[in-house]
Coordinates of C-alpha atoms and ligand atoms in Angstrom, one line a residue:
M215 CA 93.9 50.1 79.4
A216 CA 97.1 51.0 80.4
P217 CA 99.4 48.3 82.0
T218 CA 100.3 49.0 85.2
L219 CA 103.5 49.5 87.1
V220 CA 104.9 48.7 90.6
Y221 CA 108.1 49.1 91.7
E222 CA 110.4 46.2 93.4
S223 CA 113.3 46.3 94.6
G224 CA 114.2 48.6 91.8
T225 CA 113.2 46.8 89.1
V226 CA 110.1 47.6 86.8
I227 CA 108.0 44.7 86.3
C228 CA 104.4 45.4 84.2
R229 CA 101.7 43.8 86.2
R230 CA 99.4 43.3 83.4
Q231 CA 97.9 39.5 82.4
R232 CA 99.5 38.4 78.6
M233 CA 102.1 41.0 79.3
C234 CA 105.9 41.5 79.3
N235 CA 106.8 38.7 77.9
L236 CA 109.3 40.1 75.5
A237 CA 109.4 37.2 73.4
S238 CA 105.3 37.5 73.1
S239 CA 104.2 37.5 70.3
L240 CA 103.8 40.4 66.9
T241 CA 100.6 41.2 68.3
H242 CA 101.9 42.3 71.5
L243 CA 104.1 44.3 70.2
R244 CA 102.5 48.4 71.3
E245 CA 102.1 46.9 74.5
V246 CA 105.7 45.9 74.8
A247 CA 106.3 49.9 73.6
N248 CA 104.2 51.4 76.1
C249 CA 105.5 48.9 79.2
L250 CA 108.9 49.9 77.8
A251 CA 108.7 53.4 77.4
L252 CA 106.5 53.5 81.5
A253 CA 110.0 50.8 82.6
I254 CA 111.6 53.9 81.3
L255 CA 110.0 56.8 82.9
A256 CA 109.6 54.9 86.2
S257 CA 113.2 54.1 86.7
V258 CA 113.8 58.3 85.5
L259 CA 111.4 58.7 88.3
L260 CA 113.3 56.2 91.0
A261 CA 115.7 58.3 89.7
A262 CA 115.7 60.8 90.0
P263 CA 112.7 61.1 93.0
F264 CA 111.9 64.7 93.9
A265 CA 111.4 65.8 89.5
V266 CA 107.5 64.9 91.3
A267 CA 105.7 68.1 90.7
Q268 CA 104.1 68.6 94.2
K269 CA 100.4 70.7 93.3
V270 CA 98.9 73.9 95.5
E271 CA 95.1 75.1 95.4
L272 CA 94.9 78.4 96.1
S273 CA 91.3 81.0 96.1
V274 CA 92.1 84.7 95.9
D275 CA 88.6 86.5 97.2
V276 CA 88.7 89.5 96.1
S277 CA 85.5 90.4 97.4
Q278 CA 87.0 90.7 100.6
P279 CA 89.8 93.1 99.8
G280 CA 91.8 93.7 103.0
A281 CA 93.8 96.4 105.0
K282 CA 96.5 98.9 101.7
I283 CA 100.2 97.4 102.2
D284 CA 101.3 100.8 103.2
R285 CA 104.4 101.0 100.5
S286 CA 106.3 101.5 103.6
I287 CA 107.2 98.1 104.5
F288 CA 109.6 97.5 101.5
G289 CA 111.4 100.9 103.2
Q290 CA 115.2 101.1 103.5
F291 CA 117.5 101.1 106.0
A292 CA 121.6 102.7 106.0
E293 CA 123.4 103.1 108.8
H294 CA 127.3 104.3 108.9
L295 CA 128.9 101.3 109.6
G296 CA 131.2 99.7 107.3
H297 CA 130.8 99.9 103.9
G298 CA 127.1 100.8 103.8
I299 CA 127.7 104.4 103.3
Y300 CA 131.0 105.6 102.8
E301 CA 131.8 102.8 99.8
G302 CA 128.9 102.0 98.9
I303 CA 126.7 105.5 98.3
W304 CA 129.5 107.8 99.0
V305 CA 132.7 108.5 97.4
G306 CA 132.8 111.0 96.8
P307 CA 133.4 114.4 94.2
G308 CA 136.7 113.7 93.7
S309 CA 136.7 109.6 92.5
S310 CA 136.7 107.9 89.0
I311 CA 134.0 106.7 90.0
P312 CA 131.0 108.6 88.0
N313 CA 128.6 109.8 90.5
T314 CA 126.8 112.7 91.5
R315 CA 128.3 115.7 94.4
G316 CA 130.1 112.3 95.6
I317 CA 127.2 109.5 94.7
R318 CA 128.0 106.4 93.0
N319 CA 125.2 107.1 90.2
D320 CA 125.7 102.3 89.6
V321 CA 123.8 102.2 93.5
V322 CA 121.0 106.0 92.2
A323 CA 120.4 104.0 89.3
A324 CA 119.6 100.9 90.8
L325 CA 117.8 102.1 94.0
K326 CA 115.1 103.9 91.9
Q327 CA 114.3 100.7 90.2
L328 CA 113.1 99.5 93.7
K329 CA 110.9 103.5 94.1
V330 CA 112.3 102.9 97.7
P331 CA 109.7 104.5 99.7
N332 CA 112.3 105.4 103.0
V333 CA 115.5 105.8 103.8
R334 CA 116.5 105.0 107.7
W335 CA 119.1 107.3 108.5
P336 CA 122.0 107.9 110.1
G337 CA 121.5 104.3 112.7
G338 CA 121.6 102.1 114.2
C339 CA 123.0 102.0 117.5
F340 CA 125.6 104.5 115.8
A341 CA 122.3 107.2 116.3
D342 CA 122.4 107.3 119.7
E343 CA 126.7 108.5 119.4
Y344 CA 125.4 111.2 116.0
H345 CA 126.2 115.1 116.3
W346 CA 123.9 116.6 112.8
R347 CA 126.8 119.2 113.9
N348 CA 129.5 116.8 112.6
G349 CA 127.9 116.2 109.3
I350 CA 127.8 119.9 108.5
G351 CA 129.5 122.8 106.5
P352 CA 132.9 123.1 104.9
Q353 CA 134.7 122.2 107.0
R354 CA 133.2 118.5 109.9
V355 CA 134.3 117.1 112.3
V356 CA 136.1 113.6 112.0
T357 CA 135.3 110.6 115.3
L358 CA 135.6 108.0 115.0
N359 CA 132.3 105.2 115.4
P360 CA 133.0 103.0 117.9
N361 CA 130.1 100.8 117.5
W362 CA 131.5 99.4 113.9
G363 CA 135.0 98.8 113.8
G364 CA 136.1 101.6 116.0
V365 CA 136.9 103.2 112.2
I366 CA 137.3 106.6 111.6
E367 CA 134.2 109.0 111.2
P368 CA 134.3 111.3 108.4
N369 CA 131.3 112.3 108.6
T370 CA 131.8 113.3 104.7
F371 CA 128.6 112.0 104.5
G372 CA 126.5 114.6 106.8
T373 CA 123.0 116.3 106.6
H374 CA 123.2 117.5 103.3
E375 CA 124.8 114.4 101.6
F376 CA 122.5 112.4 103.2
M377 CA 119.2 114.5 102.0
D378 CA 121.4 115.0 98.7
F379 CA 120.4 111.2 97.6
I380 CA 117.4 110.0 98.6
D381 CA 116.3 113.4 96.5
Q382 CA 117.8 111.9 94.0
I383 CA 117.0 107.5 94.7
G384 CA 113.9 108.9 94.7
S385 CA 113.0 108.2 98.3
Q386 CA 111.8 110.3 102.3
A387 CA 114.2 110.9 104.2
Y388 CA 113.2 108.5 108.5
I389 CA 115.6 110.2 110.8
S390 CA 116.6 108.9 114.0
V391 CA 117.6 111.1 116.3
N392 CA 119.8 110.8 118.8
V393 CA 118.3 109.7 122.3
G394 CA 121.2 107.8 124.6
S395 CA 123.4 109.9 124.1
G396 CA 122.1 113.2 123.0
T397 CA 119.9 116.3 124.1
V398 CA 116.1 117.1 123.6
R399 CA 118.0 120.5 122.2
E400 CA 120.1 119.2 120.3
A401 CA 117.2 117.1 118.1
A402 CA 115.2 119.5 118.2
D403 CA 118.4 122.1 116.8
W404 CA 118.3 118.3 114.1
L405 CA 114.7 119.0 112.8
E406 CA 114.9 123.0 112.4
Y407 CA 118.4 123.6 111.1
M408 CA 116.5 120.4 108.4
T409 CA 113.1 122.2 108.3
A410 CA 112.3 125.9 109.1
A411 CA 110.9 128.3 106.4
Q412 CA 111.5 131.2 109.0
P413 CA 114.5 132.1 108.3
T414 CA 115.8 131.9 111.6
T415 CA 119.7 131.4 112.5
L416 CA 119.3 126.9 111.4
E417 CA 117.5 128.2 108.7
N418 CA 120.4 131.0 107.0
E419 CA 122.4 127.9 108.6
R420 CA 120.3 124.9 106.4
A421 CA 120.3 127.9 102.9
A422 CA 124.0 129.1 103.7
N423 CA 124.9 125.2 103.5
G424 CA 124.0 125.1 100.1
H425 CA 120.0 124.1 100.6
P426 CA 117.4 127.1 100.6
D427 CA 114.2 124.9 100.4
P428 CA 113.6 122.9 103.5
Y429 CA 114.3 119.7 103.8
R430 CA 111.5 117.1 104.2
V431 CA 111.1 114.3 106.6
A432 CA 109.2 111.9 106.4
K433 CA 109.8 110.4 109.9
L434 CA 111.4 110.9 113.2
G435 CA 112.8 107.9 115.2
I436 CA 112.8 108.8 118.4
G437 CA 116.1 106.1 119.9
N438 CA 116.6 103.2 118.7
E439 CA 117.1 100.2 120.6
S440 CA 116.4 102.3 124.3
W441 CA 116.5 99.2 126.4
D442 CA 120.4 98.3 124.9
C443 CA 123.2 99.8 122.5
G444 CA 120.6 103.1 122.5
G445 CA 121.5 103.6 126.2
N446 CA 120.2 101.2 128.5
M447 CA 117.7 102.5 129.8
S448 CA 114.3 100.9 131.3
A449 CA 110.9 101.1 129.5
D450 CA 109.3 103.5 132.1
Y451 CA 112.7 106.2 131.8
Y452 CA 112.0 105.5 128.2
V453 CA 108.7 107.4 128.2
D454 CA 109.5 110.2 129.2
Q455 CA 112.1 110.6 126.9
L456 CA 109.6 109.6 124.4
K457 CA 107.2 112.4 125.5
R458 CA 109.9 115.6 126.1
Y459 CA 110.4 114.2 122.5
S460 CA 107.4 113.5 120.9
R461 CA 106.9 117.3 122.2
F462 CA 110.0 119.2 121.6
V463 CA 111.5 117.8 118.2
R464 CA 109.4 119.7 115.3
N465 CA 108.9 119.2 112.3
Y466 CA 108.3 123.0 110.3
N467 CA 108.2 122.5 107.1
P468 CA 105.0 124.0 105.4
A469 CA 104.9 121.6 103.6
Q470 CA 103.9 118.9 105.7
E471 CA 101.9 121.3 108.1
H472 CA 98.0 119.4 107.9
E473 CA 100.1 116.7 104.6
Q474 CA 101.7 113.9 104.6
Q475 CA 102.2 115.5 108.5
M476 CA 105.6 113.5 110.0
T477 CA 105.6 110.7 111.4
K478 CA 106.9 109.8 114.9
V479 CA 108.5 106.2 115.5
A480 CA 108.7 105.4 119.1
V481 CA 110.9 103.0 120.4
G482 CA 110.0 99.3 120.6
P483 CA 110.1 95.2 121.6
G484 CA 113.4 93.5 120.5
G485 CA 111.9 89.8 121.1
D486 CA 109.0 88.3 123.1
E487 CA 111.2 87.9 126.4
P488 CA 109.1 89.3 129.4
R489 CA 111.3 92.3 128.9
F490 CA 110.5 93.8 125.5
I491 CA 106.4 92.5 126.4
D492 CA 106.7 94.9 129.4
W493 CA 108.1 97.0 126.8
T494 CA 105.3 97.0 124.2
E495 CA 103.4 97.9 127.5
T496 CA 104.4 100.4 128.7
V497 CA 105.3 102.5 125.9
M498 CA 101.6 101.4 125.2
K499 CA 99.9 102.0 127.7
A500 CA 101.7 105.7 128.0
Y501 CA 99.7 105.9 123.9
Q502 CA 96.7 104.9 125.2
H503 CA 96.9 108.0 128.1
H504 CA 98.7 110.2 126.1
G505 CA 97.5 114.3 125.7
W506 CA 97.6 117.3 123.3
S507 CA 101.3 118.1 124.1
W508 CA 102.6 114.5 122.5
D509 CA 101.7 111.7 120.9
I510 CA 103.6 108.9 118.5
D511 CA 102.7 107.7 115.1
G512 CA 105.0 104.1 115.0
L513 CA 105.6 101.1 117.6
S514 CA 109.0 100.7 116.2
M515 CA 110.0 96.9 116.6
H516 CA 113.2 94.8 115.0
S517 CA 113.8 91.0 114.3
Y518 CA 117.4 90.1 112.5
T519 CA 116.1 85.9 111.5
V520 CA 120.3 84.9 113.5
V521 CA 119.1 80.9 114.5
K522 CA 120.9 82.2 118.2
W523 CA 123.8 84.8 118.5
P524 CA 126.4 84.9 118.2
P525 CA 125.7 85.1 114.9
S526 CA 127.2 81.9 113.4
F527 CA 124.9 80.4 110.1
K528 CA 127.4 81.6 107.1
S529 CA 126.4 83.5 104.2
M530 CA 127.7 81.0 101.8
G531 CA 128.7 77.5 100.9
F532 CA 126.2 76.4 102.6
G533 CA 123.8 73.0 102.7
E534 CA 120.3 72.2 102.6
A535 CA 119.8 72.1 106.5
E536 CA 120.8 75.7 107.0
Y537 CA 118.4 76.8 104.4
A538 CA 116.1 74.4 106.3
Q539 CA 116.6 76.0 109.5
I540 CA 117.0 79.4 108.7
L541 CA 113.7 79.6 106.4
K542 CA 112.0 77.7 109.2
S543 CA 113.4 80.7 112.0
T544 CA 112.0 83.5 109.9
L545 CA 109.0 82.8 110.0
D546 CA 109.0 82.5 113.4
M547 CA 108.2 87.0 112.6
D548 CA 105.0 86.1 112.8
K549 CA 104.5 85.0 116.3
L550 CA 106.7 88.0 117.0
I551 CA 103.9 90.7 114.9
K552 CA 100.8 89.0 116.2
T553 CA 102.5 89.4 120.4
H554 CA 103.4 92.9 120.0
S555 CA 100.2 93.5 117.8
A556 CA 97.6 91.6 120.7
I557 CA 99.5 94.3 123.6
M558 CA 98.8 96.8 120.8
D559 CA 95.3 95.8 120.5
K560 CA 94.4 96.8 123.6
Y561 CA 96.0 99.9 123.9
D562 CA 94.9 101.3 120.6
P563 CA 91.9 98.2 118.9
Q564 CA 91.8 101.5 115.8
K565 CA 95.6 100.8 114.4
R566 CA 96.3 104.3 115.1
V567 CA 99.8 103.6 116.0
A568 CA 101.4 101.7 113.3
L569 CA 104.2 98.5 114.1
I570 CA 106.9 99.7 111.8
I571 CA 110.2 96.8 112.4
D572 CA 112.4 98.9 111.4
E573 CA 115.4 96.8 111.3
W574 CA 114.6 93.5 109.8
G575 CA 116.4 90.6 107.8
A576 CA 119.5 87.3 108.0
W577 CA 122.8 88.4 110.2
Y578 CA 124.5 85.7 109.8
A579 CA 128.8 85.0 110.3
P580 CA 131.2 88.3 108.9
L581 CA 133.1 87.2 105.4
P582 CA 136.2 85.4 106.6
D583 CA 138.6 87.6 106.6
S584 CA 136.6 90.7 106.4
N585 CA 135.9 93.3 110.1
P586 CA 134.1 91.5 112.2
G587 CA 132.4 95.3 112.4
F588 CA 131.1 95.4 109.7
L589 CA 128.8 93.0 109.6
A590 CA 129.7 91.7 104.9
Q591 CA 128.2 88.5 104.6
Q592 CA 126.8 87.5 101.2
N593 CA 123.6 87.2 100.1
S594 CA 122.2 83.9 98.0
L595 CA 119.0 82.5 96.9
R596 CA 118.5 81.7 100.4
D597 CA 117.7 85.5 101.5
A598 CA 115.2 86.2 98.2
I599 CA 113.2 83.4 99.6
L600 CA 113.6 84.7 103.4
A601 CA 112.8 88.5 101.9
A602 CA 109.7 87.2 100.3
L603 CA 109.2 85.4 103.5
N604 CA 108.6 88.3 106.0
L605 CA 107.9 90.7 103.0
N606 CA 104.1 88.3 103.2
I607 CA 104.0 88.2 106.6
F608 CA 104.1 91.7 106.2
A609 CA 102.2 92.0 103.9
R610 CA 99.1 89.4 106.1
H611 CA 99.7 92.2 109.4
A612 CA 99.5 94.4 106.5
D613 CA 97.2 96.8 109.5
R614 CA 99.4 97.1 111.7
V615 CA 102.1 96.7 110.1
R616 CA 102.7 99.4 107.8
G617 CA 106.0 100.2 108.3
A618 CA 110.1 98.0 107.6
N619 CA 113.1 98.3 106.8
I620 CA 115.6 95.6 106.1
A621 CA 119.1 95.8 107.2
Q622 CA 120.7 97.2 105.5
M623 CA 120.7 98.6 102.2
I624 CA 124.2 98.1 100.5
N625 CA 127.8 95.9 101.8
V626 CA 125.4 95.8 105.7
L627 CA 124.5 92.6 106.5
Q628 CA 120.8 91.5 104.4
A629 CA 122.1 94.0 101.5
M630 CA 120.8 95.2 98.6
I631 CA 123.5 95.9 96.9
L632 CA 127.9 94.6 97.2
T633 CA 129.8 97.0 95.8
D634 CA 133.8 97.1 95.5
K635 CA 135.9 100.4 94.6
E636 CA 134.0 100.4 91.7
K637 CA 132.3 97.0 90.8
M638 CA 128.8 96.6 92.0
V639 CA 126.2 94.4 92.4
L640 CA 122.8 92.9 92.5
T641 CA 121.9 90.8 94.9
P642 CA 119.1 88.0 95.1
T643 CA 117.2 90.0 97.5
Y644 CA 116.8 93.2 95.6
Y645 CA 115.3 91.5 93.3
V646 CA 113.0 90.7 95.4
F647 CA 113.0 93.5 96.5
R648 CA 112.4 94.8 92.3
M649 CA 109.8 92.5 92.0
Y650 CA 107.4 93.7 95.1
V651 CA 107.0 97.3 93.7
P652 CA 103.2 96.3 92.4
F653 CA 103.1 95.2 96.4
Q654 CA 103.6 98.8 97.1
D655 CA 100.2 100.5 98.6
A656 CA 97.8 97.6 96.1
T657 CA 95.2 96.3 98.6
F658 CA 96.1 93.1 99.9
V659 CA 93.7 90.0 98.8
P660 CA 93.0 87.0 101.2
V661 CA 94.5 83.8 99.8
A662 CA 93.6 80.6 100.9
F663 CA 95.9 77.2 100.6
D664 CA 96.7 74.7 102.8
P665 CA 100.6 75.3 102.0
G666 CA 101.2 71.1 102.1
S667 CA 105.4 70.7 104.1
Y668 CA 108.8 70.7 103.5
T669 CA 111.0 68.2 105.5
Q670 CA 114.6 68.8 106.0
G671 CA 116.4 66.9 109.2
D672 CA 113.4 67.7 111.8
T673 CA 113.5 70.4 110.2
T674 CA 110.3 70.8 108.6
L675 CA 108.0 74.3 107.8
P676 CA 105.1 74.7 105.1
R677 CA 106.4 74.1 101.4
A678 CA 104.5 76.5 99.9
D679 CA 103.5 81.4 100.8
A680 CA 101.7 82.4 98.2
I681 CA 99.5 85.8 98.4
A682 CA 97.5 87.9 96.4
A683 CA 96.5 91.7 96.5
K684 CA 94.7 94.3 94.1
G685 CA 97.6 96.3 92.6
K686 CA 97.3 100.6 92.1
D687 CA 97.0 99.4 88.2
G688 CA 94.4 97.3 88.9
K689 CA 95.3 94.4 87.6
L690 CA 95.4 91.2 90.2
W691 CA 99.5 91.2 91.9
V692 CA 100.3 87.5 93.5
E693 CA 103.0 86.0 94.7
V694 CA 104.2 82.7 95.1
T695 CA 107.4 81.6 97.1
N696 CA 107.9 77.6 96.4
V697 CA 110.2 77.1 99.4
D698 CA 110.8 72.8 98.9
P699 CA 114.4 72.7 97.6
T700 CA 114.6 69.5 94.9
K701 CA 110.6 69.2 93.9
S702 CA 108.1 72.1 91.8
V703 CA 105.0 72.7 92.9
E704 CA 102.0 73.4 90.3
V705 CA 99.7 76.3 91.5
E706 CA 96.6 76.5 90.3
F707 CA 94.7 79.8 92.2
N708 CA 91.2 80.0 91.4
L709 CA 90.3 83.1 90.6
P710 CA 86.4 83.6 91.8
G711 CA 84.3 86.4 90.1
L712 CA 87.5 87.5 87.9
S713 CA 87.0 86.9 83.9
A714 CA 90.8 86.2 83.6
K715 CA 92.3 86.5 80.2
S716 CA 96.4 86.5 80.4
A717 CA 98.8 86.1 83.9
A718 CA 102.8 87.4 83.0
G719 CA 104.8 87.6 85.7
E720 CA 108.9 87.1 86.6
T721 CA 109.9 84.1 89.1
L722 CA 113.7 84.2 90.4
T723 CA 115.8 81.1 91.4
A724 CA 118.9 79.6 91.0
P725 CA 120.9 76.0 90.3
K726 CA 121.8 75.8 94.4
V727 CA 119.6 77.1 97.8
D728 CA 123.1 78.8 98.4
S729 CA 123.7 80.2 95.1
I730 CA 125.1 84.3 94.7
N731 CA 125.9 87.5 92.6
T732 CA 129.1 88.2 91.5
F733 CA 130.8 91.0 90.8
D734 CA 132.6 87.9 87.6
S735 CA 129.5 86.2 87.2
P736 CA 125.9 88.9 89.0
N737 CA 123.6 86.7 86.4
T738 CA 123.3 83.8 88.3
V739 CA 120.5 84.8 90.5
I740 CA 118.3 86.4 88.5
P741 CA 113.8 86.8 87.5
M742 CA 112.6 85.0 84.7
P743 CA 109.6 85.2 82.8
I744 CA 108.2 82.9 83.8
A745 CA 104.6 80.7 81.4
A746 CA 101.6 81.6 83.4
K747 CA 97.9 80.9 81.6
A748 CA 95.1 82.4 83.2
Q749 CA 91.5 80.9 82.1
G750 CA 87.9 79.9 82.4
G751 CA 88.9 81.7 86.4
K752 CA 91.6 80.3 86.9
L753 CA 95.7 80.7 87.0
T754 CA 98.0 78.0 86.9
L755 CA 101.5 78.1 86.6
T756 CA 104.4 76.1 87.6
L757 CA 107.0 76.8 90.1
E758 CA 110.5 75.9 90.0
P759 CA 111.8 74.4 93.4
K760 CA 113.1 76.4 95.8
S761 CA 112.1 80.4 93.9
V762 CA 109.7 83.7 94.1
T763 CA 107.0 84.2 92.0
V764 CA 105.6 87.0 91.0
V765 CA 102.8 87.1 88.3
S766 CA 100.0 89.8 87.0
V767 CA 96.3 89.1 85.7
E768 CA 94.5 91.4 83.8
Ligands
AHR990 O1 122.1 96.3 111.6 C1 122.8 96.7 113.1 C2 122.2 97.1 114.1 O2 121.7 96.1 115.1 C3 121.9 98.4 114.0 O3 122.4 99.3 114.6 C4 121.3 97.9 115.5 O4 120.0 98.5 115.8 C5 120.9 96.8 115.5 O5 121.6 96.1 117.2

């Protein structure tokens, strides 16, 4: 029988009658040694009370597969904003930075690994002031970018350069057309220019500009935040515009006639205030009564994690309080999706129209000494965890959420990549997107668990989060996030019906909640292999504090 220990005023006392009398006889030496060992252990526990692992049990029900996790939820957003396009993607063919036709090779190589399903371009607010003709042909029109710092927009990165970029990274185009300051005809011409296969004047012009084959446009965004920067329209006015754009802005690419048809995405809500509830109601009611002549396939939604406007949280050099507040706030995404999905369900019970969260992510205060219009921010371990929590929310709503685009791809907001001239660094968020690649088009599998809770000051949120899915590779993939920054978590997955033999995976963590990768230290927050045990219908692993873990089971 082991001696029992109690803590009294920080002193460890052995409560066993004959014990802890160090002057006791030699026959008690073993017990004394036991007592001392336990005393040392206890004092370690007292000195580092956070080291105690918590236990979370999860049950994965492979017999109840859910919806497909559309790979489009891993989409990206690249706007003409700050150094997102210029310097981030485009350096020009004459640059000393290695490039292919002006597009950075290092960035392309990194993005290819993410298997980016689509890139939304050219905005954002920029899209509603973008005139595509400025960005084609040998002579580009130099304009301004009044939304984002009022800087010169050289238009050297236009339609052909974007399509080349998409091609180089193996992705698809999600084009946002100008509803705010453009016309239906301008947008219709742009689509004809990009997609026509027959020898129209616009098709000839595209060929003369170097691309005889029609481009594919996978998605068409009809406006951007038309309730705000996209023209301050009322919902009714927008719906009238939507019908015209949906009708006349056609995709002529013969390869997209039957299969891989272009999907049309209407502007949707930007929050849960009454005006946004009304917006979703109005668009979806119109959709319910739509005739043959117009249609939509998606409703967009924008939601940033910001806590309060204007963004004031720091993206680096913050503590556990800000860590907890931001992560708690990001979980509101779930409620927002439920609110708008419920409205969509009323008008579209078959869930034909996808909810596409085509702007999401953390929006912090601009970096000191940066142009505030450039939305430059750092990216920490906190952002990696934030990304995982949101991706899991999207996956849990896979039946309705069939697209999402994190804002933004490079050098802007919650970026995958940061660049400075010839230097490039991959952010913690990048690594989460890389770890989640097996979830692309995987089939959601329900997981039941009690997440426990983590409290920091007056902020409490679930300690753990998890999703599971059957990958296209036939393996079961699980993701588990440990939000708690100080306690590890012992995870036990029950996998009834699975004779799991082996498990392998990666975990992403770092010394501090605000750890970042820098150009000089790019490997502070990178995924490392994790030891997981799969045996007898159970998967067990230990999660580091503040970590994101992805494991496959065979
Ligand atoms: O992503 C930055 C901006 O945020 C976008 O241009 C706009 O759509 C949103 O308000």
